[in-house]
C-alpha cells in the first residue's frame, strides 16, 4: 500500500476505491477487501462533514464513485444472499459511504439511482429477508452484531436516498421494499421481545460465556435503531395513491397489538432490564412507536385495500388464512383489553417524565381509535357479511362477532366498563352491527333474546342530550338499520316501539339547532329511523305527533321538532327525508286499521280519539307547505314527487284539507327550491335503503343541468312538468291525475281555476295519445269531472 488510507483526502479515497474496483477481477483476496474497508471507512467519515471548506459531496457525486460503490457491494456478495463473515465490515463501510454521500443532496441521490446503488441495497435486504422464517416469531431472529450493523446501515441508505426525493421513492415503491423492510425489521426487533428473552440474540454458535450484558445491550440498541429507521422509511414511502401493504403483512402488523394486550403486557421484565435505565426507556419507546405505526398501517390498509378487508374477515372464520395467527381477533382484543404498559409509570431519572406519559396515553388511545376504524371498515365491506354474520350455531345467534359486539354494548350500559372512557367500544360495536345488519332476519335476531338490543340501545346512558355525538352517530345509525325491517316484521317494530325508541331519539337533542359537522349525518339517521317506525303504524304516528318531549323547554312534540329542522336546515337530505316522515304519518293515519279484538270498546274509542287529534295536528299550512316543497325540489327524483302527491291527495280528502293543499300548491315555493338556488343547494349522498316503494333509495346530488329545466316557482308547476314529460313513469302521472280529481272535489276559487287551466291541455293530450290505458282512464276521468261541474 503506497499511502496509508488514514492520510488520504475524500477525493483521494474515492480514486483509491476506483483503483481497488479495477483490481478485484484479478486480486479478489482478503488483503484487497481489507483495503476497501479502510478506504471506505475514511471516506465515509470524511463525508460526515458537510460544512467544510470543500464541497466534497457535489464533487464526488459527479465522479465514478456511485458506480464504484455499487460494483463493490455486488462484488462483496459474490452471488450470495448476504455477505460472509469476512465481507461484513467492507459492506458496512461501503453502505456508510452511500448513506453519507446522499444526505440532503438530491443531485447525489439521482447519481446513486442512475448507478443502481439503491436497487443493490434493496437486493441485499431481500437476501437477509430470505434467511428469516416465513411466519412472524415472538423471539428476535439471531444475528451477529456485524450483520445487524449492515442491515441497519442498508436501511439508513434507503432512508437518506428517499427523503424529499421522488425518483428514489417511486423506484422503492415499485420494488415493494416496504414489505421487505417491515418483515425484516419485525424479525430482528419483535415488539417487546426484550421483555421475554435475551439468550438468542446472537448466532447459535456464539459461546454462552461471550454473551455479556454489554453485548446484549449493544444488540438491542442496534435492533431498536434499525426498527426506528425502518418505520421512518416506510412512512416516507406511504401516500394515498400506492397502498404499501397487502394482506400478507397482516400477521406482522398485529404483533404489536398482541404485546400491548394482556397477558403478555403484564409479564415482568427479565433480570437484565428489571431496573430502570436509558436503554429500557429506549426499548419502551421503540415498542410504542411500532404500535403506532402498526395501527396506522392497519387503518390505512383497511380503508384502501379491499383484499385486506376480506382477508381479515376470512381469518376470523378460518384461522389458516394468517398461519393460525388470529389477526382480526387480535385487533378486537386490543381494542377491548389493551392497556398502557406498567413500566411507563416507574419513576426514575432515566425513565419517562410525567408529561411524556400523558402524551403517550393520548397517543395510545389514538391507536385504539385507528384500529376501531379498521374494524368498522372490515364490517362495512359487503363481501364480509357472510363471514362476520354466522348462523351456523343456534346457541350463538349471529355468530361470535355479533355476540361480542352486543356484549360490548351491554357491558357499557350495565356499567361493567370504566364509565364513558369505553364509549369507544360502543361506537365500534354499533357502527359494525349497523354495517352487517341486513334485512328482517338479522334485525329479528338482534331484537330477540338473548340480545334484546332494543332495550340496550334505549338506555339513557347511550342517548342522553349530553352524550357525545360520535356515540349518538353509532347508536342512531344502528337503530335506523333495525327500523328498516319494521314495516315487514311487525314484531320488530313492536320491540322498538316498546323500548320507546322514537321518544328516546326526540329527547336526545339531535334535532336541536346546533352547529356540528357530524350532526347532520346523525340527524339524517334519526329521520330514517323514525320514518320507518311511523310507516304503517298509527300508534307510533300518534305518539310522534302528540306526545310532548319531556326534556325540551318549552315542551315540544316530535312533529314540531321535525317541522322546525326541515324549515331551518340547508341540507337537501334532511329536508326531503324529513318530509317523508310526514308522508308516512299521513299514510298511517288515513289508512283504516283492522279492529283489534283484544282491546275493549273504551280503549278502541280512546285510540280513535287520539287518532283524530293527530290528524288535526297534520292539517296545518306548515305540513302542506312542506309536502309541496318536496314536490317542488324533486325534479330529478320522481319517486319523491309521487310520495308528495299521494300524501297531499290523502290530506285533501279531509273536510279541512282541500283549501290547505290548494294553497300550498299555488303558493310561491321557498327560495331553496327555486331554480336560482338549485345549483347551489347543499348536496347529500345519504340514501335510505329498503325494498319498499315508499323507502326506495334516494341519492341527492347537485342539479348541474338546472338551467335547462323548466321554471318551477310553485309546486303545481312541477306537477305540470312531471305530468307532461314522457320520461315520468305512468304510475306517477296516473297518481297526479287522481290527485287533480281529488283536489277538484275539495278546492274552490282562483287557485283551483289556475290549476285547471295549467293542466287541462296536458290532460287532453294524454287522452288523445294514450288509448285505453290506466293513464288514459285517469286523465279522462278528471276531464269528465270538470265538464260536469
Short mmCIF file of N, CA, C and O in Angstrom, two decimals, residues 184-274:
data_model
loop_
_atom_site.label_atom_id
_atom_site.label_comp_id
_atom_site.label_asym_id
_atom_site.label_seq_id
_atom_site.Cartn_x
_atom_site.Cartn_y
_atom_site.Cartn_z
N UNK A 184 -38.39 -7.79 7.76
CA UNK A 184 -37.03 -7.94 8.30
C UNK A 184 -36.89 -7.23 9.64
O UNK A 184 -36.35 -7.80 10.61
N UNK A 185 -37.35 -6.00 9.72
CA UNK A 185 -37.20 -5.26 10.98
C UNK A 185 -38.02 -5.89 12.09
O UNK A 185 -37.59 -5.90 13.26
N UNK A 186 -39.20 -6.43 11.76
CA UNK A 186 -40.01 -7.09 12.78
C UNK A 186 -39.36 -8.38 13.26
O UNK A 186 -39.47 -8.74 14.44
N UNK A 187 -38.68 -9.08 12.36
CA UNK A 187 -37.99 -10.30 12.77
C UNK A 187 -36.81 -9.99 13.69
O UNK A 187 -36.53 -10.72 14.65
N UNK A 188 -36.11 -8.90 13.40
CA UNK A 188 -34.94 -8.54 14.21
C UNK A 188 -35.33 -7.81 15.49
O UNK A 188 -34.61 -7.88 16.49
N UNK A 189 -36.47 -7.12 15.45
CA UNK A 189 -36.95 -6.45 16.66
C UNK A 189 -38.45 -6.73 16.80
O UNK A 189 -39.28 -5.89 16.50
N UNK A 190 -38.80 -7.95 17.25
CA UNK A 190 -40.21 -8.21 17.54
C UNK A 190 -40.66 -7.31 18.69
O UNK A 190 -39.90 -7.11 19.65
N UNK A 191 -41.84 -6.74 18.62
CA UNK A 191 -42.28 -5.82 19.67
C UNK A 191 -42.18 -6.46 21.06
O UNK A 191 -42.64 -7.58 21.27
N UNK A 192 -41.54 -5.74 21.96
CA UNK A 192 -41.42 -6.13 23.38
C UNK A 192 -40.72 -7.47 23.58
O UNK A 192 -40.82 -8.06 24.65
N UNK A 193 -39.96 -7.93 22.58
CA UNK A 193 -39.24 -9.20 22.75
C UNK A 193 -38.20 -9.12 23.86
O UNK A 193 -37.86 -10.12 24.49
N UNK A 194 -37.68 -7.93 24.10
CA UNK A 194 -36.68 -7.77 25.16
C UNK A 194 -37.26 -8.09 26.53
O UNK A 194 -36.51 -8.36 27.48
N UNK A 195 -38.59 -8.06 26.63
CA UNK A 195 -39.24 -8.41 27.90
C UNK A 195 -39.26 -9.91 28.12
O UNK A 195 -39.50 -10.38 29.24
N UNK A 196 -38.97 -10.68 27.07
CA UNK A 196 -39.15 -12.13 27.18
C UNK A 196 -37.86 -12.91 27.04
O UNK A 196 -37.76 -14.03 27.54
N UNK A 197 -36.87 -12.38 26.32
CA UNK A 197 -35.69 -13.21 26.02
C UNK A 197 -34.44 -12.35 25.87
O UNK A 197 -34.52 -11.19 25.50
N UNK A 198 -33.34 -12.96 26.17
CA UNK A 198 -32.03 -12.32 25.91
C UNK A 198 -31.04 -13.33 25.36
O UNK A 198 -30.00 -12.97 24.83
N UNK A 199 -31.35 -14.61 25.44
CA UNK A 199 -30.36 -15.65 25.16
C UNK A 199 -30.14 -15.89 23.68
O UNK A 199 -29.07 -16.36 23.28
N UNK A 200 -31.11 -15.63 22.83
CA UNK A 200 -30.96 -16.00 21.43
C UNK A 200 -30.81 -14.79 20.52
O UNK A 200 -31.23 -14.80 19.38
N UNK A 201 -30.21 -13.71 21.03
CA UNK A 201 -29.97 -12.55 20.20
C UNK A 201 -28.87 -12.80 19.18
O UNK A 201 -28.88 -12.24 18.09
N UNK A 202 -27.90 -13.62 19.55
CA UNK A 202 -26.72 -13.82 18.71
C UNK A 202 -26.82 -15.16 17.99
O UNK A 202 -27.73 -15.96 18.22
N UNK A 203 -25.90 -15.40 17.11
CA UNK A 203 -25.90 -16.64 16.35
C UNK A 203 -25.79 -17.83 17.29
O UNK A 203 -25.18 -17.75 18.37
N UNK A 204 -26.33 -18.96 16.86
CA UNK A 204 -26.39 -20.13 17.72
C UNK A 204 -25.02 -20.66 18.10
O UNK A 204 -24.87 -21.35 19.10
N UNK A 205 -23.99 -20.36 17.27
CA UNK A 205 -22.66 -20.87 17.58
C UNK A 205 -21.88 -19.95 18.53
O UNK A 205 -20.71 -20.17 18.80
N UNK A 206 -22.54 -18.90 19.02
CA UNK A 206 -21.89 -18.00 19.97
C UNK A 206 -21.80 -18.66 21.33
O UNK A 206 -22.78 -19.20 21.84
N UNK A 207 -20.64 -18.62 21.92
CA UNK A 207 -20.44 -19.24 23.24
C UNK A 207 -21.23 -18.47 24.29
O UNK A 207 -21.21 -17.24 24.31
N UNK A 208 -21.93 -19.20 25.18
CA UNK A 208 -22.69 -18.52 26.24
C UNK A 208 -21.81 -17.61 27.09
O UNK A 208 -22.28 -16.59 27.60
N UNK A 209 -20.52 -17.97 27.23
CA UNK A 209 -19.64 -17.13 28.05
C UNK A 209 -19.34 -15.80 27.39
O UNK A 209 -18.92 -14.84 28.05
N UNK A 210 -19.55 -15.75 26.06
CA UNK A 210 -19.31 -14.50 25.34
C UNK A 210 -20.49 -13.55 25.39
O UNK A 210 -20.39 -12.39 24.98
N UNK A 211 -21.65 -14.05 25.86
CA UNK A 211 -22.86 -13.23 25.87
C UNK A 211 -22.91 -12.44 27.18
O UNK A 211 -23.53 -12.84 28.16
N UNK A 212 -22.23 -11.33 27.19
CA UNK A 212 -22.26 -10.44 28.35
C UNK A 212 -23.41 -9.45 28.20
O UNK A 212 -23.99 -9.30 27.11
N UNK A 213 -23.73 -8.77 29.29
CA UNK A 213 -24.82 -7.79 29.19
C UNK A 213 -24.45 -6.66 28.23
O UNK A 213 -25.32 -6.11 27.56
N UNK A 214 -23.16 -6.33 28.15
CA UNK A 214 -22.76 -5.28 27.22
C UNK A 214 -23.10 -5.68 25.79
O UNK A 214 -23.55 -4.85 24.99
N UNK A 215 -22.87 -6.95 25.46
CA UNK A 215 -23.21 -7.41 24.11
C UNK A 215 -24.72 -7.45 23.91
O UNK A 215 -25.22 -7.14 22.83
N UNK A 216 -25.42 -7.85 24.96
CA UNK A 216 -26.88 -7.85 24.89
C UNK A 216 -27.39 -6.43 24.66
O UNK A 216 -28.24 -6.18 23.80
N UNK A 217 -26.85 -5.49 25.43
CA UNK A 217 -27.28 -4.10 25.30
C UNK A 217 -26.95 -3.55 23.92
O UNK A 217 -27.75 -2.82 23.31
N UNK A 218 -25.76 -3.88 23.42
CA UNK A 218 -25.37 -3.41 22.09
C UNK A 218 -26.31 -3.96 21.02
O UNK A 218 -26.73 -3.23 20.11
N UNK A 219 -26.64 -5.24 21.14
CA UNK A 219 -27.54 -5.85 20.15
C UNK A 219 -28.91 -5.18 20.17
O UNK A 219 -29.46 -4.83 19.13
N UNK A 220 -29.47 -4.98 21.37
CA UNK A 220 -30.79 -4.35 21.45
C UNK A 220 -30.74 -2.91 20.98
O UNK A 220 -31.71 -2.41 20.38
N UNK A 221 -29.66 -2.22 21.24
CA UNK A 221 -29.54 -0.83 20.79
C UNK A 221 -29.58 -0.75 19.27
O UNK A 221 -30.27 0.09 18.69
N UNK A 222 -28.82 -1.65 18.60
CA UNK A 222 -28.81 -1.65 17.14
C UNK A 222 -30.18 -2.05 16.60
O UNK A 222 -30.71 -1.44 15.67
N UNK A 223 -30.77 -3.08 17.20
CA UNK A 223 -32.08 -3.55 16.74
C UNK A 223 -33.14 -2.46 16.89
O UNK A 223 -33.98 -2.27 16.00
N UNK A 224 -33.12 -1.75 18.02
CA UNK A 224 -34.10 -0.68 18.22
C UNK A 224 -33.90 0.45 17.22
O UNK A 224 -34.86 0.99 16.66
N UNK A 225 -32.63 0.81 16.98
CA UNK A 225 -32.35 1.85 15.99
C UNK A 225 -32.78 1.44 14.60
O UNK A 225 -33.33 2.23 13.82
N UNK A 226 -32.52 0.18 14.25
CA UNK A 226 -32.95 -0.35 12.95
C UNK A 226 -34.47 -0.26 12.82
O UNK A 226 -34.99 0.16 11.78
N UNK A 227 -35.19 -0.65 13.86
CA UNK A 227 -36.65 -0.59 13.83
C UNK A 227 -37.14 0.84 13.63
O UNK A 227 -38.08 1.09 12.86
N UNK A 228 -36.48 1.78 14.30
CA UNK A 228 -36.87 3.19 14.16
C UNK A 228 -36.66 3.69 12.74
O UNK A 228 -37.53 4.34 12.16
N UNK A 229 -35.49 3.40 12.17
CA UNK A 229 -35.21 3.83 10.80
C UNK A 229 -36.17 3.16 9.81
O UNK A 229 -36.61 3.80 8.85
N UNK A 230 -36.46 1.90 10.04
CA UNK A 230 -37.39 1.18 9.15
C UNK A 230 -38.76 1.85 9.18
O UNK A 230 -39.41 2.02 8.13
N UNK A 231 -39.21 2.22 10.38
CA UNK A 231 -40.51 2.89 10.50
C UNK A 231 -40.53 4.22 9.76
O UNK A 231 -41.51 4.56 9.08
N UNK A 232 -39.42 4.98 9.87
CA UNK A 232 -39.35 6.26 9.17
C UNK A 232 -39.35 6.07 7.66
O UNK A 232 -40.00 6.82 6.92
N UNK A 233 -38.63 5.05 7.20
CA UNK A 233 -38.57 4.80 5.75
C UNK A 233 -39.95 4.42 5.22
O UNK A 233 -40.39 4.94 4.18
N UNK A 234 -40.63 3.55 5.92
CA UNK A 234 -41.96 3.13 5.47
C UNK A 234 -42.91 4.32 5.46
O UNK A 234 -43.74 4.47 4.55
N UNK A 235 -42.81 5.18 6.45
CA UNK A 235 -43.65 6.39 6.48
C UNK A 235 -43.36 7.28 5.28
O UNK A 235 -44.28 7.88 4.70
N UNK A 236 -42.08 7.38 4.90
CA UNK A 236 -41.72 8.19 3.74
C UNK A 236 -42.30 7.61 2.45
O UNK A 236 -42.63 8.34 1.51
N UNK A 237 -42.43 6.31 2.39
CA UNK A 237 -42.93 5.66 1.17
C UNK A 237 -44.44 5.70 1.07
O UNK A 237 -45.00 5.49 -0.01
N UNK A 238 -45.11 5.97 2.17
CA UNK A 238 -46.57 5.89 2.21
C UNK A 238 -47.20 7.13 1.59
O UNK A 238 -46.75 8.25 1.80
N UNK A 239 -48.26 6.91 0.81
CA UNK A 239 -49.07 8.01 0.31
C UNK A 239 -50.48 7.49 0.06
O UNK A 239 -50.80 6.34 0.37
N UNK A 240 -51.33 8.36 -0.47
CA UNK A 240 -52.73 7.98 -0.68
C UNK A 240 -52.96 7.23 -1.98
O UNK A 240 -54.08 6.78 -2.24
N UNK A 241 -51.93 7.13 -2.80
CA UNK A 241 -52.08 6.52 -4.12
C UNK A 241 -51.61 5.08 -4.15
O UNK A 241 -52.23 4.21 -4.77
N UNK A 242 -50.50 4.81 -3.45
CA UNK A 242 -49.89 3.48 -3.53
C UNK A 242 -50.01 2.77 -2.18
O UNK A 242 -49.24 3.08 -1.26
N UNK A 243 -50.95 1.85 -2.03
CA UNK A 243 -51.00 1.07 -0.77
C UNK A 243 -49.71 0.27 -0.62
O UNK A 243 -49.25 -0.40 -1.54
N UNK A 244 -49.09 0.39 0.54
CA UNK A 244 -47.79 -0.25 0.74
C UNK A 244 -47.90 -1.72 1.07
O UNK A 244 -47.02 -2.50 0.75
N UNK A 245 -48.99 -2.11 1.73
CA UNK A 245 -49.05 -3.45 2.28
C UNK A 245 -50.24 -4.22 1.71
O UNK A 245 -51.32 -3.67 1.50
N UNK A 246 -50.03 -5.48 1.50
CA UNK A 246 -51.10 -6.40 1.13
C UNK A 246 -51.48 -7.20 2.37
O UNK A 246 -50.94 -7.00 3.47
N UNK A 247 -52.39 -8.13 2.19
CA UNK A 247 -52.85 -8.93 3.32
C UNK A 247 -51.76 -9.84 3.89
O UNK A 247 -51.87 -10.30 5.02
N UNK A 248 -50.68 -10.06 3.13
CA UNK A 248 -49.60 -10.93 3.61
C UNK A 248 -48.92 -10.37 4.86
O UNK A 248 -48.31 -11.12 5.63
N UNK A 249 -48.97 -9.05 5.03
CA UNK A 249 -48.25 -8.41 6.13
C UNK A 249 -49.09 -8.37 7.41
O UNK A 249 -48.57 -8.04 8.47
N UNK A 250 -50.35 -8.72 7.32
CA UNK A 250 -51.24 -8.60 8.49
C UNK A 250 -50.71 -9.33 9.73
O UNK A 250 -50.76 -8.78 10.84
N UNK A 251 -50.19 -10.58 9.61
CA UNK A 251 -49.67 -11.24 10.83
C UNK A 251 -48.54 -10.47 11.49
O UNK A 251 -48.36 -10.56 12.71
N UNK A 252 -47.77 -9.72 10.71
CA UNK A 252 -46.68 -8.93 11.29
C UNK A 252 -47.23 -7.66 11.94
O UNK A 252 -46.74 -7.23 12.99
N UNK A 253 -48.25 -7.08 11.32
CA UNK A 253 -48.80 -5.83 11.85
C UNK A 253 -49.45 -6.02 13.23
O UNK A 253 -49.40 -5.12 14.06
N UNK A 254 -50.06 -7.18 13.44
CA UNK A 254 -50.80 -7.35 14.70
C UNK A 254 -49.90 -7.74 15.87
O UNK A 254 -50.37 -7.82 17.01
N UNK A 255 -48.61 -8.00 15.60
CA UNK A 255 -47.74 -8.41 16.70
C UNK A 255 -47.67 -7.34 17.79
O UNK A 255 -47.66 -7.65 18.98
N UNK A 256 -47.60 -6.09 17.39
CA UNK A 256 -47.56 -5.01 18.39
C UNK A 256 -48.84 -4.96 19.21
O UNK A 256 -48.81 -4.71 20.42
N UNK A 257 -49.97 -5.21 18.56
CA UNK A 257 -51.24 -5.18 19.28
C UNK A 257 -51.28 -6.29 20.32
O UNK A 257 -51.79 -6.10 21.44
N UNK A 258 -50.74 -7.44 19.97
CA UNK A 258 -50.78 -8.57 20.88
C UNK A 258 -49.95 -8.30 22.13
O UNK A 258 -50.37 -8.62 23.25
N UNK A 259 -48.77 -7.67 21.96
CA UNK A 259 -47.92 -7.47 23.13
C UNK A 259 -48.41 -6.34 24.02
O UNK A 259 -47.97 -6.21 25.17
N UNK A 260 -49.31 -5.50 23.51
CA UNK A 260 -49.89 -4.46 24.35
C UNK A 260 -51.24 -4.90 24.93
O UNK A 260 -52.01 -4.08 25.41
N UNK A 261 -51.50 -6.19 24.87
CA UNK A 261 -52.74 -6.76 25.39
C UNK A 261 -52.38 -7.84 26.40
O UNK A 261 -51.48 -8.64 26.13
N UNK A 262 -53.04 -7.88 27.57
CA UNK A 262 -52.77 -8.99 28.49
C UNK A 262 -52.99 -10.32 27.79
O UNK A 262 -53.83 -10.40 26.89
N UNK A 263 -52.27 -11.39 28.18
CA UNK A 263 -51.38 -11.47 29.33
C UNK A 263 -49.94 -11.01 29.08
O UNK A 263 -49.19 -10.79 30.02
N UNK A 264 -49.52 -10.89 27.79
CA UNK A 264 -48.13 -10.52 27.54
C UNK A 264 -47.77 -9.18 28.16
O UNK A 264 -46.66 -8.96 28.63
N UNK A 265 -48.72 -8.26 28.18
CA UNK A 265 -48.45 -6.93 28.69
C UNK A 265 -48.05 -6.94 30.16
O UNK A 265 -47.25 -6.11 30.60
N UNK A 266 -48.60 -7.89 30.91
CA UNK A 266 -48.38 -7.90 32.36
C UNK A 266 -47.14 -8.68 32.78
O UNK A 266 -46.83 -8.75 33.97
N UNK A 267 -46.41 -9.26 31.81
CA UNK A 267 -45.25 -10.07 32.16
C UNK A 267 -44.14 -9.19 32.76
O UNK A 267 -43.91 -8.09 32.28
N UNK A 268 -43.44 -9.69 33.80
CA UNK A 268 -42.35 -8.91 34.39
C UNK A 268 -41.14 -8.90 33.46
O UNK A 268 -40.92 -9.84 32.69
N UNK A 269 -40.32 -7.84 33.50
CA UNK A 269 -39.13 -7.80 32.64
C UNK A 269 -38.09 -8.80 33.11
O UNK A 269 -38.06 -9.19 34.28
N UNK A 270 -37.18 -9.21 32.22
CA UNK A 270 -36.11 -10.15 32.60
C UNK A 270 -35.11 -9.46 33.52
O UNK A 270 -35.10 -8.23 33.65
N UNK A 271 -34.25 -10.22 34.15
CA UNK A 271 -33.32 -9.64 35.15
C UNK A 271 -32.49 -8.48 34.61
O UNK A 271 -32.26 -7.49 35.32
N UNK A 272 -32.00 -8.58 33.37
CA UNK A 272 -31.14 -7.52 32.84
C UNK A 272 -31.86 -6.18 32.73
O UNK A 272 -31.22 -5.12 32.70
N UNK A 273 -33.22 -6.23 32.64
CA UNK A 273 -33.99 -4.99 32.49
C UNK A 273 -34.93 -4.76 33.66
O UNK A 273 -35.92 -4.03 33.53
N UNK A 274 -34.63 -5.38 34.78
CA UNK A 274 -35.51 -5.25 35.95
C UNK A 274 -35.49 -3.84 36.51
O UNK A 274 -36.47 -3.38 37.10
#
